[in-house]
CSV table of C-alpha atoms in Angstrom, one decimal:
chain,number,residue,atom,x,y,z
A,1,UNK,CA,-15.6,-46.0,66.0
A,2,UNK,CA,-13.0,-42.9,64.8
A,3,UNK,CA,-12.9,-42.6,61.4
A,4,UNK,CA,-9.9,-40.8,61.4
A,5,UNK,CA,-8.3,-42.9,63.4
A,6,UNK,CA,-9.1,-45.9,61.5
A,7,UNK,CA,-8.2,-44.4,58.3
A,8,UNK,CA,-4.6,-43.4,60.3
A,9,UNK,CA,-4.1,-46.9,61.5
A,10,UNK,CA,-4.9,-48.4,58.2
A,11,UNK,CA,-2.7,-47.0,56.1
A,12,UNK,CA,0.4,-47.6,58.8
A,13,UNK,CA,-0.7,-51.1,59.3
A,14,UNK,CA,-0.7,-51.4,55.6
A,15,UNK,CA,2.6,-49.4,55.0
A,16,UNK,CA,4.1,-52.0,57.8
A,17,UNK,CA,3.0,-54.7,55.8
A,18,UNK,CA,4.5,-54.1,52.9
A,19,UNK,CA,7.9,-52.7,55.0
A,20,UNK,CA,7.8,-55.9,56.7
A,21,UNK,CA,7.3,-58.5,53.5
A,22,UNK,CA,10.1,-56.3,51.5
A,23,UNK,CA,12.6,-56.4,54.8
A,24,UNK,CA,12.3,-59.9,54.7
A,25,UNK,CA,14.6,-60.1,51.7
A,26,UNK,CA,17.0,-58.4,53.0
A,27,UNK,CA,20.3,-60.3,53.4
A,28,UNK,CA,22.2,-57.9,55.3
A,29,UNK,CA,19.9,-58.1,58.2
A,30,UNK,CA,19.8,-60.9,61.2
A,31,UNK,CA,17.6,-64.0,60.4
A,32,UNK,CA,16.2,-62.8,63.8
A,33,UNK,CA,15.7,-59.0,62.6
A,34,UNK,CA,13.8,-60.9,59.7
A,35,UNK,CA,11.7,-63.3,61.4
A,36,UNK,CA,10.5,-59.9,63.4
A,37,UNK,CA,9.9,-58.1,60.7
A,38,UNK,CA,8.0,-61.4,59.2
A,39,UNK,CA,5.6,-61.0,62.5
A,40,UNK,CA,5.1,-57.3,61.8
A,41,UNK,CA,4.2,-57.7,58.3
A,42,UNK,CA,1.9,-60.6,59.1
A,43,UNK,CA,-0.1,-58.8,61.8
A,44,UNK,CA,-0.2,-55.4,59.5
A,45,UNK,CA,-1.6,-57.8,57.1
A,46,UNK,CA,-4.4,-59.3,59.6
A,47,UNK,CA,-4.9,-55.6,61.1
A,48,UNK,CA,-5.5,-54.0,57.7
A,49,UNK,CA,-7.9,-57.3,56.9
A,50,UNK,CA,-9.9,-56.8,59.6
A,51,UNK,CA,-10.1,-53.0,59.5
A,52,UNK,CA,-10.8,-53.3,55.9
A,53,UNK,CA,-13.7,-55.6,56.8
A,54,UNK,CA,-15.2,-52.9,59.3
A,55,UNK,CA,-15.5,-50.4,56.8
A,56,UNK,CA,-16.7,-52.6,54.3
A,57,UNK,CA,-19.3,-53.9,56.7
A,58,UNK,CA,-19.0,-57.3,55.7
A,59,UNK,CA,-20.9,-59.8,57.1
A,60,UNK,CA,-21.7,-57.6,60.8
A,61,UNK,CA,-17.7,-57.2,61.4
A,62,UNK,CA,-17.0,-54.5,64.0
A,63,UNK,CA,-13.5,-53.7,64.6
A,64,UNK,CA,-12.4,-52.3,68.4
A,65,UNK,CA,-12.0,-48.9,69.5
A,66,UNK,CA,-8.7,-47.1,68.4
A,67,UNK,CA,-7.2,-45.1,70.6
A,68,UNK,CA,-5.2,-41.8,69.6
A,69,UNK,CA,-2.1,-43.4,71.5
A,70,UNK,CA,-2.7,-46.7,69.2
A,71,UNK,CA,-2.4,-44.6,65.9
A,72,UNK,CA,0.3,-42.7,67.1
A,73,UNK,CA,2.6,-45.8,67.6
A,74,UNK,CA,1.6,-47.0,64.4
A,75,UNK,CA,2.3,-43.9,62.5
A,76,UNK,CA,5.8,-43.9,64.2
A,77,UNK,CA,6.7,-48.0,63.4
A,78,UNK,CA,5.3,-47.0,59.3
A,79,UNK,CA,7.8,-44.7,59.5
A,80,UNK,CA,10.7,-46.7,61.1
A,81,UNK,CA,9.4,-48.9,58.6
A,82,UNK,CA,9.5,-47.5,55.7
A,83,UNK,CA,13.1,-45.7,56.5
A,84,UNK,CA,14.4,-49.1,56.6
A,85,UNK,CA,13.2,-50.3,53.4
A,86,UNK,CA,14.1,-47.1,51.7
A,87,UNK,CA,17.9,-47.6,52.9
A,88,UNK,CA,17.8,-51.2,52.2
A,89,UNK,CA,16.6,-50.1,48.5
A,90,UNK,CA,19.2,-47.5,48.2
A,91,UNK,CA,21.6,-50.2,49.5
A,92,UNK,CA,20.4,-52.5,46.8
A,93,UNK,CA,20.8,-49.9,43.9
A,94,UNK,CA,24.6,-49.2,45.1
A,95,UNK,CA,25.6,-53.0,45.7
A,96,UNK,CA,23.9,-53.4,41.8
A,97,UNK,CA,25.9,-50.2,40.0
A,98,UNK,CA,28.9,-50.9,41.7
């Protein structure tokens, strides 16, 4: 097991969780743009658990092997991610002060 690499893939799975859960609020967006975005925050949510679990070493868990390729996806959907939330929070704050 990488270290790095599960440190790297935590924090986008948890950064896609969060992405994901926020998206799902968002109005503007297809109810089929949100149901995805529903199935990427729920299997952040499940990735982090279980990577969370490994480190911990609770109760024998082992997490598999992360390859660099893995991480690198990840760290590119955080940041789709995250760019879509941050303009869907901007969009917000406009739509509000307007």
């Amino acid at each position: 097991m990488n270290l790095d690499l599960m440190i790297v893939n935590l924090c986008c799975s948890a950064i896609m969780s969060l992405c994901g859960f926020w998206l799902l609020t968002e109005r503007t967006m297809s109810r089929a743009v949100r149901i995805n975005c529903a199935l990427v925050a729920c299997g952040g949510s499940v990735n982090s658990l279980g990577m969370i679990a490994a480190l911990g070493h609770y109760g024998g868990f082992s997490y598999g092997e992360i390859w660099p390729g893995e991480a690198i996806v990840n760290v590119g959907a955080a940041a789709l991610m995250f760019r879509w939330t941050w303009l869907s929070r901007r969009q917000r704050k406009d739509a509000e002060s307007a």
